[in-house]
Amino acid sequence: MKKIFIYLLCFFISWNLSFAEPATAVYTGEDYSIYVTYSESVQPGDPLCVRLDFTPSKTTRKEPDGLTQAVLLFGEKRKTDFFVLDGKNDKNDSLSLCGMIPLSTYQETGTHDITIMYSAYGREFMKFTLPISIEPKEFISETLELDNRNTSIKTDTSSTRMRQIDKLNEILYTINTDSVFQKEPFEAPTTATRRTSFFGDRRIYSYVTGGSSTSLHYGIDYGIPTGSEVTACGAGRVVMAEDRISSGLSIVVEHMPGLYSLYYHLDSFNVRVGQMVETGDLIGLSGATGLATGPHLHWEVRLNGEAVNPDFFTEKGFLYFK
């Protein structure tokens, strides 16, 4: 099957810097075909997405059953397993796999390669590389002046807050390979359009005590009054609904393996852990609980534990999953 490696390197759609459509590559051989869909032009903070569609030939279908699996690699340290998007991975049949890797907001721009290693229908592992372009992106820098209450929250090192952080991280780094609930674009969790903070903002928190700290803003803040409706951005399973010191009344929804949406600083919520929700379902009302300088909704998306640009999944991300 060495022809697959050669063909996939040579046959891909040329650069398309528009975000309207993903790039594609295809191989058709005697044993099976692979159709590749991937994000070839992204920005720091976006995820890398690759979809592999496998179709066996009649000859392959007659062979003993074998699992199809794949691994996505970027650079020396970023690596993730593909998960089954469509089809059953228990016989020689058509199958769709998806792999996603989050990019840091500090990711170096320019041209890079991603590597896909795969085993089709239990055969030996093969690999190929595809080029991607990481385009520059400007991030806002801002300073937030915290009052006594918010200074106390931001500097809280209590065991209760540490346990809350550990619990959330354990959830966000969990990858349930059978949790494929959403294949359509996300919808914004509010009808409001006014954003008071943006994904990837570089923040300085200024304390009333005279000290300060720096961090990134991991989501999008919508400036909406307390009591505004907050809806699920996509179908999924509620994996957290509780009051936290930093983020106040908080909801976390699992949408795909390793992909979660988060809703912070709510005034109330009406969902429970384990509940299934659909896109647009009312899950709570906005507020100013936790570390908040005023009423707003903080909406965040995490992939494999890392914050990624929520707009990616409303504008183009799910083109890779249909």
Coordinates of C-alpha atoms in Angstrom, one line a residue:
M1 CA 0.0 0.0 0.0
K2 CA 2.9 2.4 -0.5
K3 CA 1.0 4.1 -3.3
I4 CA -1.3 5.7 -0.6
F5 CA 1.6 7.6 0.9
I6 CA 2.8 8.9 -2.5
Y7 CA -0.6 9.8 -3.8
L8 CA -1.8 11.6 -0.8
L9 CA 1.3 13.7 -0.7
C10 CA 0.9 14.7 -4.4
F11 CA -2.9 15.0 -4.6
F12 CA -4.4 17.8 -2.5
I13 CA -6.3 20.9 -3.3
S14 CA -4.0 23.9 -3.5
W15 CA -4.0 26.7 -0.9
N16 CA -7.4 28.2 -0.1
L17 CA -7.0 30.9 2.5
S18 CA -10.7 31.4 2.8
F19 CA -12.3 29.8 5.8
A20 CA -15.4 28.9 3.7
E21 CA -14.4 25.4 2.8
P22 CA -11.9 22.9 4.1
A23 CA -9.2 21.4 1.9
T24 CA -9.4 17.8 0.6
A25 CA -7.2 15.0 -0.5
V26 CA -8.2 11.6 -2.0
Y27 CA -6.7 8.3 -2.8
T28 CA -8.4 5.5 -4.9
G29 CA -6.6 2.2 -5.1
E30 CA -7.2 -1.5 -5.4
D31 CA -7.8 -2.2 -1.8
Y32 CA -9.5 0.8 -0.3
S33 CA -10.1 4.5 -0.8
I34 CA -9.4 7.4 1.6
Y35 CA -11.0 10.8 1.4
V36 CA -9.3 13.4 3.6
T37 CA -10.9 16.6 4.7
Y38 CA -8.7 19.0 6.8
S39 CA -8.2 22.5 8.0
E40 CA -5.3 23.8 5.9
S41 CA -5.5 27.5 7.0
V42 CA -6.0 28.3 10.6
Q43 CA -5.0 30.9 13.2
P44 CA -3.4 30.6 16.7
G45 CA -6.0 29.4 19.1
D46 CA -7.9 27.4 16.4
P47 CA -8.0 23.6 16.4
L48 CA -6.5 21.5 13.7
C49 CA -9.2 19.2 12.3
V50 CA -8.8 16.2 10.0
R51 CA -11.5 13.8 8.8
L52 CA -10.7 10.5 7.2
D53 CA -13.3 8.6 5.2
F54 CA -12.4 5.0 4.5
T55 CA -14.2 2.9 1.9
P56 CA -13.0 -0.7 1.4
S57 CA -13.0 -2.5 -2.0
K58 CA -14.8 -5.8 -2.6
T59 CA -11.5 -7.6 -2.0
T60 CA -11.0 -6.0 1.3
R61 CA -14.5 -6.8 2.5
K62 CA -13.8 -10.5 2.1
E63 CA -10.8 -10.4 4.4
P64 CA -11.0 -11.0 8.2
D65 CA -12.4 -8.1 10.2
G66 CA -9.8 -5.6 11.4
L67 CA -10.0 -2.3 13.2
T68 CA -9.2 1.0 11.4
Q69 CA -7.4 3.5 13.5
A70 CA -5.4 6.7 13.1
V71 CA -3.2 9.2 15.0
L72 CA -2.9 12.9 14.2
L73 CA 0.5 14.6 15.0
F74 CA 1.6 18.2 14.9
G75 CA 5.2 19.1 15.9
E76 CA 7.0 17.1 18.5
K77 CA 4.5 17.1 21.4
R78 CA 1.0 17.5 20.0
K79 CA -0.6 14.2 19.3
T80 CA -4.2 12.8 19.4
D81 CA -6.0 9.6 18.4
F82 CA -8.8 9.8 15.9
F83 CA -12.3 8.8 17.0
V84 CA -15.1 7.2 15.1
L85 CA -17.4 9.9 13.6
D86 CA -19.6 7.7 11.5
G87 CA -19.9 3.9 10.9
K88 CA -19.0 0.9 13.0
N89 CA -15.4 0.0 13.5
D90 CA -16.1 -3.7 13.9
K91 CA -16.2 -5.0 10.3
N92 CA -14.9 -4.2 6.8
D93 CA -17.3 -1.3 6.0
S94 CA -17.2 2.4 5.2
L95 CA -15.9 4.4 8.2
S96 CA -15.3 8.0 9.1
L97 CA -12.7 9.0 11.7
C98 CA -12.0 12.5 13.1
G99 CA -8.9 13.9 14.8
M100 CA -8.6 17.3 16.4
I101 CA -5.6 19.1 18.0
P102 CA -5.9 22.5 19.8
L103 CA -3.4 25.2 18.8
S104 CA -2.0 27.6 21.4
T105 CA -2.8 31.3 21.0
Y106 CA 1.0 31.7 21.0
Q107 CA 1.5 29.2 18.2
E108 CA 4.2 30.2 15.7
T109 CA 2.7 31.3 12.4
G110 CA 3.8 30.2 8.9
T111 CA 3.7 27.0 6.9
H112 CA 3.8 23.7 8.9
D113 CA 3.1 20.0 8.3
I114 CA 0.7 17.7 10.0
T115 CA 1.2 14.0 10.0
I116 CA -1.4 11.3 9.9
M117 CA -0.5 7.7 10.8
Y118 CA -3.2 5.1 10.1
S119 CA -4.0 1.4 9.9
A120 CA -6.8 0.6 7.5
Y121 CA -8.9 -2.5 8.3
G122 CA -6.2 -4.0 10.6
R123 CA -3.4 -3.6 8.1
E124 CA 0.1 -2.2 8.7
F125 CA 0.4 1.4 9.8
M126 CA 1.1 3.9 7.0
K127 CA 1.7 7.7 7.3
F128 CA 1.4 10.8 5.2
T129 CA 1.9 14.5 5.7
L130 CA -0.2 17.5 4.7
P131 CA 0.8 21.2 4.7
I132 CA -1.1 23.8 6.7
S133 CA -0.8 27.5 6.9
I134 CA -1.1 29.2 10.3
E135 CA -2.0 32.9 9.7
P136 CA -1.2 35.8 12.1
K137 CA -3.9 37.0 14.5
E138 CA -3.9 40.0 16.7
F139 CA -5.0 39.6 20.4
I140 CA -6.2 42.4 22.6
S141 CA -4.4 43.4 25.8
E142 CA -6.4 44.8 28.7
T143 CA -6.1 45.6 32.4
L144 CA -8.9 44.8 34.8
E145 CA -9.1 46.8 38.0
L146 CA -10.5 44.4 40.6
D147 CA -12.4 45.5 43.7
N148 CA -12.0 43.9 47.1
R149 CA -14.5 41.1 46.3
N150 CA -12.9 40.1 43.0
T151 CA -9.4 40.5 44.4
S152 CA -10.3 38.0 47.1
I153 CA -11.6 35.5 44.5
K154 CA -8.6 35.9 42.2
T155 CA -6.1 35.4 45.0
D156 CA -8.0 32.6 46.7
T157 CA -5.7 29.6 47.3
S158 CA -8.1 27.7 49.5
S159 CA -8.4 23.9 49.3
T160 CA -12.0 24.3 48.2
R161 CA -11.0 26.3 45.2
M162 CA -8.1 24.0 44.3
R163 CA -10.5 21.0 44.5
Q164 CA -12.9 22.8 42.1
I165 CA -10.0 23.5 39.7
D166 CA -8.9 19.9 39.8
K167 CA -12.4 18.6 39.3
L168 CA -13.0 20.8 36.2
N169 CA -9.6 19.8 34.7
E170 CA -10.4 16.1 35.2
I171 CA -13.6 16.6 33.2
L172 CA -12.0 18.7 30.4
Y173 CA -9.1 16.3 29.9
T174 CA -11.5 13.3 29.6
I175 CA -12.0 11.9 26.1
N176 CA -15.0 9.7 25.8
T177 CA -14.6 8.1 22.3
D178 CA -18.3 7.3 22.1
S179 CA -19.5 10.8 22.9
V180 CA -20.4 12.1 19.4
F181 CA -23.5 14.2 19.9
Q182 CA -23.0 17.2 17.7
K183 CA -22.1 17.3 14.0
E184 CA -23.6 20.6 13.0
P185 CA -22.2 24.1 13.5
F186 CA -22.4 25.6 17.0
E187 CA -24.9 28.4 17.6
A188 CA -24.1 31.3 19.9
P189 CA -25.4 30.8 23.4
T190 CA -27.2 34.1 23.4
T191 CA -29.0 36.3 20.9
A192 CA -27.0 39.3 22.0
T193 CA -24.1 40.4 19.8
R194 CA -22.2 42.8 22.1
R195 CA -19.0 41.3 23.2
T196 CA -17.1 42.9 26.1
S197 CA -14.1 40.6 25.9
F198 CA -12.7 38.3 23.3
F199 CA -11.0 34.9 23.0
G200 CA -7.3 35.1 23.7
D201 CA -7.3 38.5 25.3
R202 CA -4.0 39.1 27.2
R203 CA -5.1 40.2 30.6
I204 CA -3.6 42.0 33.6
Y205 CA -5.5 41.7 36.8
S206 CA -4.8 44.7 39.1
Y207 CA -5.6 44.0 42.8
V208 CA -6.7 46.5 45.4
T209 CA -3.7 45.3 47.5
G210 CA -1.3 46.7 44.9
G211 CA -0.3 43.4 43.3
S212 CA -1.3 42.0 39.9
S213 CA -1.3 38.9 37.8
T214 CA -1.4 38.1 34.1
S215 CA -3.4 35.4 32.3
L216 CA -5.3 34.7 29.1
H217 CA -9.0 35.1 28.6
Y218 CA -10.2 31.7 27.5
G219 CA -13.6 32.5 26.1
I220 CA -15.9 35.2 24.8
D221 CA -17.8 37.6 27.1
Y222 CA -21.2 38.8 26.1
G223 CA -22.4 42.0 27.9
I224 CA -26.0 41.0 28.7
P225 CA -28.2 41.9 31.7
T226 CA -28.7 39.5 34.6
G227 CA -31.6 37.1 33.8
S228 CA -30.9 36.9 30.0
E229 CA -31.5 33.5 28.5
V230 CA -28.5 31.3 27.9
T231 CA -28.9 28.4 25.5
A232 CA -26.8 25.3 24.7
C233 CA -24.5 26.0 21.7
G234 CA -24.8 22.4 20.5
A235 CA -26.2 19.0 21.4
G236 CA -24.5 17.2 24.2
R237 CA -24.4 15.9 27.7
V238 CA -24.2 18.1 30.8
V239 CA -21.2 17.0 32.7
M240 CA -21.1 19.9 35.3
A241 CA -23.7 22.2 36.8
E242 CA -22.6 23.7 40.0
D243 CA -21.5 26.9 41.9
R244 CA -17.7 27.5 41.8
I245 CA -15.7 30.2 43.5
S246 CA -14.0 31.6 40.4
S247 CA -16.7 31.1 37.7
G248 CA -19.8 31.3 39.8
L249 CA -22.8 29.2 38.7
S250 CA -21.3 27.2 35.9
I251 CA -22.4 24.6 33.3
V252 CA -20.2 22.4 31.1
V253 CA -21.6 20.4 28.2
E254 CA -19.8 17.6 26.4
H255 CA -20.3 17.6 22.6
M256 CA -17.7 15.3 21.0
P257 CA -14.8 13.3 22.4
G258 CA -12.7 15.9 24.2
L259 CA -14.8 18.8 23.1
Y260 CA -16.7 20.8 25.7
S261 CA -18.6 24.1 26.0
L262 CA -18.6 26.1 29.2
Y263 CA -21.0 28.8 30.5
Y264 CA -19.9 30.9 33.5
H265 CA -21.2 33.6 35.9
L266 CA -24.8 32.5 35.6
D267 CA -27.6 33.7 37.9
S268 CA -29.3 30.4 37.7
F269 CA -29.4 27.1 35.8
N270 CA -32.0 24.5 35.1
V271 CA -30.1 21.5 34.0
R272 CA -28.5 18.6 35.9
V273 CA -25.4 16.5 35.4
G274 CA -26.1 13.6 33.0
Q275 CA -28.9 15.5 31.2
M276 CA -28.9 15.5 27.4
V277 CA -29.5 18.9 25.7
E278 CA -30.1 20.0 22.1
T279 CA -28.9 23.0 20.3
G280 CA -30.8 26.1 21.5
D281 CA -32.2 24.5 24.6
L282 CA -32.5 26.9 27.5
I283 CA -29.9 25.9 30.1
G284 CA -29.8 28.9 32.4
L285 CA -29.9 32.7 33.0
S286 CA -27.0 35.0 32.9
G287 CA -25.7 36.8 35.9
A288 CA -22.6 38.1 37.6
T289 CA -21.6 35.3 40.0
G290 CA -18.0 34.4 40.7
L291 CA -15.2 36.7 39.5
A292 CA -17.2 39.2 37.5
T293 CA -16.9 43.0 37.2
G294 CA -20.5 43.1 36.0
P295 CA -23.4 41.1 34.5
H296 CA -22.3 39.0 31.5
L297 CA -22.0 35.6 30.0
H298 CA -18.6 34.0 29.6
W299 CA -18.8 31.3 26.9
E300 CA -15.8 29.0 26.4
V301 CA -14.9 26.0 24.3
R302 CA -12.3 23.4 25.3
L303 CA -10.6 20.7 23.2
N304 CA -8.6 18.1 25.0
G305 CA -8.4 20.4 28.0
E306 CA -7.2 23.4 26.1
A307 CA -9.2 26.5 25.3
V308 CA -9.9 27.0 21.6
N309 CA -11.6 29.8 19.6
P310 CA -15.4 29.3 19.9
D311 CA -16.0 31.1 16.6
F312 CA -14.2 28.3 14.8
F313 CA -17.1 26.0 15.6
T314 CA -19.8 28.5 14.7
E315 CA -18.2 29.6 11.4
K316 CA -16.5 26.7 9.9
G317 CA -15.4 23.9 12.3
F318 CA -18.2 21.4 11.6
L319 CA -17.6 21.5 7.9
Y320 CA -15.2 18.7 8.8
F321 CA -17.8 16.5 10.5
K322 CA -20.7 16.4 8.1

